Amino acid sequence: MGTLRYSINVTLDGSCHHEAGLPPDEESMRYWTAQVREADAMLFGRVTYELMESAWRRPASGTWPEWMRPWEVPFATAIDRARKYVVSSGLDAVDWNAELLRGDLVRQVARLKTEHARLSVGGVTLPVALAQHGLIDEYEFLVHPVVAGHGPPLLGGLTGQLRLELVDRRELRSGAVVTRYRPAS
């Protein structure tokens, strides 16, 4: 059975909004690039899929946009090539190496966990549903030394307490800290 890891950037006050003052730096981008490369496939909800696609999909010209810094290109290349699954009732179709998932979420994710050794999920809404059903095997948070004061909270809407045990911790030069947890037994 494969492992599903929830990975996300988060501020000290628990905001997961991509515009909450979490600008990428070279070290964090190298970290996320390695995580994307290690995953067999990525799982997204509609909003995260569309956000990631708009930022990181290779343009039809084959040339990365001018705004992209050279140290962001490896991440863009890795996520562009990654296998993706999209959970959405609002989309009719997806592309960008993606498959649309419909129907019973628990059954669909259980199937993916038998087909892939390592799945990665990001975003804000979908991970709450996955956590509610006990489908997330690892939680990975890159906590930035920023207090946003706004934005969606980490796992906001979770109806019960989620007890976790620390598995790994790593400090980055920027002051950000990567923490990895698994559900406590």
Coordinates of N, CA and C in Angstrom, one line a residue, residues 61-175:
S61 N 5.2 27.3 -26.5 CA 6.4 27.7 -27.2 C 7.6 26.8 -26.7
G62 N 7.5 26.2 -25.5 CA 8.6 25.4 -24.9 C 9.6 26.3 -24.1
T63 N 9.4 27.6 -24.1 CA 10.3 28.5 -23.4 C 9.6 29.0 -22.1
W64 N 10.3 28.8 -21.0 CA 9.7 29.3 -19.8 C 9.5 30.8 -19.8
P65 N 8.5 31.3 -19.1 CA 8.3 32.8 -19.1 C 9.4 33.6 -18.5
E66 N 9.5 34.8 -18.9 CA 10.6 35.7 -18.4 C 10.6 35.9 -16.9
W67 N 9.4 35.9 -16.3 CA 9.4 36.1 -14.9 C 10.0 35.0 -14.0
M68 N 10.2 33.8 -14.6 CA 10.7 32.7 -13.9 C 12.2 32.8 -13.8
R69 N 12.6 32.7 -12.5 CA 14.1 32.8 -12.3 C 14.7 31.5 -12.6
P70 N 16.0 31.5 -12.9 CA 16.7 30.2 -13.3 C 16.5 29.1 -12.3
W71 N 16.6 29.5 -11.0 CA 16.5 28.4 -10.0 C 15.0 27.9 -9.7
E72 N 14.1 28.5 -10.4 CA 12.7 28.0 -10.4 C 12.4 27.0 -11.5
V73 N 13.3 27.0 -12.5 CA 13.0 26.1 -13.7 C 13.1 24.6 -13.3
P74 N 14.0 24.2 -12.5 CA 13.9 22.7 -12.1 C 12.6 22.3 -11.5
F75 N 12.0 23.2 -10.6 CA 10.7 22.9 -10.0 C 9.7 22.9 -11.1
A76 N 9.7 23.9 -12.0 CA 8.7 24.0 -13.1 C 8.8 22.7 -14.0
T77 N 10.0 22.3 -14.3 CA 10.1 21.1 -15.1 C 9.6 19.9 -14.4
A78 N 9.9 19.7 -13.1 CA 9.5 18.5 -12.4 C 8.0 18.5 -12.3
I79 N 7.4 19.6 -11.9 CA 5.9 19.5 -11.8 C 5.2 19.4 -13.1
D80 N 5.8 20.0 -14.1 CA 5.2 19.9 -15.5 C 5.1 18.5 -15.9
R81 N 6.2 17.7 -15.6 CA 6.2 16.3 -16.1 C 5.5 15.3 -15.2
A82 N 5.2 15.8 -13.9 CA 4.6 14.9 -12.9 C 3.2 14.3 -13.3
R83 N 3.0 13.1 -12.9 CA 1.6 12.5 -13.1 C 0.7 13.2 -12.1
K84 N -0.5 13.6 -12.5 CA -1.4 14.3 -11.7 C -2.8 13.7 -11.7
Y85 N -3.5 13.7 -10.6 CA -4.9 13.3 -10.5 C -5.6 14.5 -9.9
V86 N -6.8 14.8 -10.5 CA -7.5 16.0 -10.0 C -8.9 15.6 -9.6
V87 N -9.2 15.9 -8.3 CA -10.6 15.7 -7.8 C -11.4 16.9 -8.0
S88 N -12.5 16.7 -8.8 CA -13.3 17.9 -9.1 C -14.7 17.4 -9.7
S89 N -15.7 18.0 -9.2 CA -17.0 17.8 -9.8 C -17.4 18.9 -10.8
G90 N -16.6 20.0 -10.8 CA -16.8 21.1 -11.6 C -16.1 21.1 -13.0
L91 N -15.0 20.3 -13.1 CA -14.3 20.3 -14.4 C -14.8 19.2 -15.2
D92 N -14.9 19.4 -16.5 CA -15.3 18.4 -17.5 C -14.2 17.5 -18.0
A93 N -13.0 18.1 -18.0 CA -11.8 17.4 -18.5 C -10.5 18.1 -17.9
V94 N -9.4 17.4 -17.9 CA -8.1 17.9 -17.5 C -7.1 17.4 -18.5
D95 N -6.0 18.1 -18.6 CA -4.9 17.6 -19.3 C -3.6 17.9 -18.4
W96 N -2.5 18.2 -19.0 CA -1.3 18.5 -18.2 C -0.9 17.3 -17.4
N97 N -0.8 16.1 -18.1 CA -0.5 14.8 -17.5 C -1.4 14.5 -16.4
A98 N -2.7 14.8 -16.5 CA -3.6 14.6 -15.4 C -4.8 13.7 -15.8
E99 N -5.4 13.2 -14.8 CA -6.6 12.4 -14.9 C -7.6 12.9 -13.9
L100 N -8.8 13.1 -14.4 CA -9.9 13.6 -13.5 C -10.5 12.4 -12.7
L101 N -10.6 12.7 -11.4 CA -11.2 11.7 -10.5 C -12.6 12.1 -10.1
R102 N -13.5 11.2 -10.3 CA -14.9 11.5 -9.9 C -15.4 10.3 -9.0
G103 N -16.5 10.5 -8.4 CA -17.1 9.4 -7.6 C -16.6 9.4 -6.1
D104 N -16.6 8.3 -5.5 CA -16.3 8.1 -4.1 C -14.8 8.4 -3.9
L105 N -14.6 9.5 -3.2 CA -13.2 10.0 -2.9 C -12.4 8.9 -2.2
V106 N -13.0 8.3 -1.2 CA -12.3 7.3 -0.4 C -11.8 6.1 -1.3
R107 N -12.8 5.7 -2.1 CA -12.5 4.5 -3.0 C -11.4 4.9 -4.0
Q108 N -11.5 6.1 -4.6 CA -10.6 6.6 -5.6 C -9.2 6.7 -5.0
V109 N -9.0 7.3 -3.8 CA -7.7 7.4 -3.2 C -7.1 6.1 -2.8
A110 N -8.0 5.2 -2.3 CA -7.5 3.9 -1.9 C -7.0 3.2 -3.1
R111 N -7.6 3.3 -4.3 CA -7.2 2.7 -5.5 C -5.8 3.3 -5.9
L112 N -5.7 4.6 -5.8 CA -4.4 5.3 -6.2 C -3.3 4.8 -5.3
K113 N -3.6 4.6 -4.0 CA -2.6 4.1 -3.0 C -2.1 2.7 -3.3
T114 N -2.9 1.9 -4.1 CA -2.5 0.6 -4.5 C -1.7 0.6 -5.8
E115 N -1.8 1.7 -6.5 CA -1.1 1.8 -7.8 C 0.2 2.6 -7.7
H116 N 0.3 3.4 -6.7 CA 1.5 4.3 -6.5 C 2.1 4.1 -5.1
A117 N 3.5 4.0 -5.1 CA 4.2 3.9 -3.8 C 4.1 5.2 -3.0
R118 N 4.2 6.3 -3.8 CA 4.3 7.6 -3.1 C 3.4 8.6 -3.8
L119 N 2.3 9.1 -3.1 CA 1.5 10.1 -3.6 C 1.7 11.4 -2.8
S120 N 1.5 12.5 -3.5 CA 1.6 13.8 -2.8 C 0.3 14.6 -3.0
V121 N -0.2 15.2 -2.0 CA -1.3 16.1 -2.1 C -1.0 17.4 -1.6
G122 N -1.5 18.5 -2.2 CA -1.3 19.8 -1.8 C -2.6 20.5 -1.8
G123 N -2.6 21.8 -1.4 CA -3.8 22.5 -1.4 C -4.4 22.8 0.0
V124 N -5.6 23.3 0.0 CA -6.3 23.7 1.2 C -7.5 22.9 1.5
T125 N -8.4 22.7 0.6 CA -9.7 22.1 0.8 C -9.6 20.5 0.7
L126 N -9.1 20.0 -0.3 CA -9.0 18.5 -0.5 C -8.3 17.8 0.7
P127 N -7.2 18.3 1.2 CA -6.6 17.7 2.3 C -7.5 17.5 3.5
V128 N -8.4 18.5 3.8 CA -9.3 18.4 4.9 C -10.2 17.1 4.7
A129 N -10.7 16.9 3.5 CA -11.6 15.8 3.3 C -10.8 14.5 3.4
L130 N -9.5 14.5 2.9 CA -8.7 13.3 3.0 C -8.3 13.0 4.5
A131 N -8.0 14.0 5.3 CA -7.7 13.9 6.7 C -8.9 13.4 7.5
Q132 N -10.1 13.9 7.1 CA -11.3 13.4 7.8 C -11.5 11.9 7.7
H133 N -11.1 11.4 6.5 CA -11.3 9.9 6.3 C -10.0 9.1 6.6
G134 N -9.0 9.7 7.2 CA -7.8 9.0 7.6 C -7.0 8.5 6.5
L135 N -7.0 9.2 5.4 CA -6.3 8.8 4.2 C -4.9 9.3 4.0
I136 N -4.5 10.3 4.9 CA -3.2 10.9 4.8 C -2.3 10.2 5.7
D137 N -1.2 9.7 5.2 CA -0.2 9.0 6.0 C 0.9 9.8 6.6
E138 N 1.2 11.0 5.9 CA 2.2 11.9 6.4 C 1.8 13.3 6.1
Y139 N 2.2 14.2 7.1 CA 1.9 15.6 6.9 C 3.2 16.3 6.9
E140 N 3.5 17.1 5.9 CA 4.7 17.8 5.8 C 4.5 19.3 5.6
F141 N 5.0 20.1 6.5 CA 4.7 21.5 6.5 C 6.1 22.3 6.5
L142 N 6.2 23.2 5.5 CA 7.3 24.1 5.4 C 6.8 25.4 6.0
V143 N 7.2 25.6 7.3 CA 6.7 26.7 8.1 C 7.7 27.9 7.9
H144 N 7.2 29.0 7.4 CA 8.0 30.2 7.1 C 7.9 31.1 8.2
P145 N 9.0 31.9 8.5 CA 9.0 32.8 9.6 C 8.3 34.1 9.2
V146 N 7.0 34.0 8.9 CA 6.1 35.1 8.5 C 4.8 34.9 9.2
V147 N 4.3 36.1 9.7 CA 2.9 36.1 10.3 C 2.1 36.9 9.2
A148 N 1.2 36.1 8.6 CA 0.4 36.7 7.5 C -0.8 37.6 8.0
G149 N -1.4 37.1 9.1 CA -2.6 37.9 9.5 C -3.8 37.7 8.7
H150 N -3.8 36.8 7.7 CA -5.0 36.5 6.9 C -4.7 35.3 6.1
G151 N -5.8 34.8 5.5 CA -5.6 33.6 4.6 C -6.3 32.4 5.2
P152 N -6.5 31.4 4.4 CA -7.1 30.2 4.9 C -6.2 29.4 5.8
P153 N -6.7 28.9 6.9 CA -5.9 28.3 7.9 C -5.6 26.8 7.5
L154 N -4.5 26.4 8.0 CA -4.0 25.0 7.8 C -5.1 24.0 8.3
L155 N -5.6 23.2 7.4 CA -6.6 22.2 7.7 C -7.8 22.8 8.3
G156 N -8.2 24.0 7.9 CA -9.4 24.7 8.4 C -10.6 23.9 8.0
G157 N -11.5 23.7 9.0 CA -12.7 23.0 8.7 C -12.7 21.5 9.2
L158 N -11.5 21.1 9.7 CA -11.4 19.7 10.2 C -12.4 19.6 11.4
T159 N -13.2 18.6 11.4 CA -14.2 18.5 12.5 C -13.7 17.8 13.7
G160 N -12.6 17.2 13.7 CA -12.1 16.5 14.9 C -10.6 16.8 15.1
Q161 N -10.1 16.5 16.2 CA -8.7 16.7 16.5 C -7.9 15.7 15.7
L162 N -6.7 16.1 15.3 CA -5.8 15.3 14.5 C -4.5 15.2 15.3
R163 N -4.2 14.1 15.9 CA -3.0 14.0 16.8 C -1.9 13.4 15.9
L164 N -0.8 14.1 15.9 CA 0.4 13.7 15.1 C 1.6 13.5 15.9
E165 N 2.5 12.7 15.4 CA 3.8 12.6 16.0 C 4.9 13.0 15.0
L166 N 5.9 13.7 15.5 CA 7.0 14.2 14.7 C 7.9 13.1 14.2
V167 N 8.1 13.1 12.9 CA 9.0 12.1 12.2 C 10.3 12.7 11.8
D168 N 10.3 14.0 11.4 CA 11.5 14.6 10.9 C 11.3 16.1 11.0
R169 N 12.5 16.8 11.2 CA 12.5 18.2 11.3 C 13.8 18.7 10.6
R170 N 13.7 19.8 9.8 CA 14.9 20.3 9.1 C 14.8 21.8 9.1
E171 N 15.8 22.5 9.4 CA 15.9 24.0 9.3 C 16.5 24.4 8.1
L172 N 15.9 25.4 7.4 CA 16.5 26.0 6.2 C 17.2 27.3 6.6
R173 N 18.2 27.7 5.8 CA 18.9 28.9 6.1 C 18.0 30.2 6.2
S174 N 16.9 30.2 5.5 CA 16.0 31.3 5.6 C 15.3 31.5 6.9
G175 N 15.4 30.5 7.8 CA 14.6 30.5 9.0 C 13.4 29.6 8.9

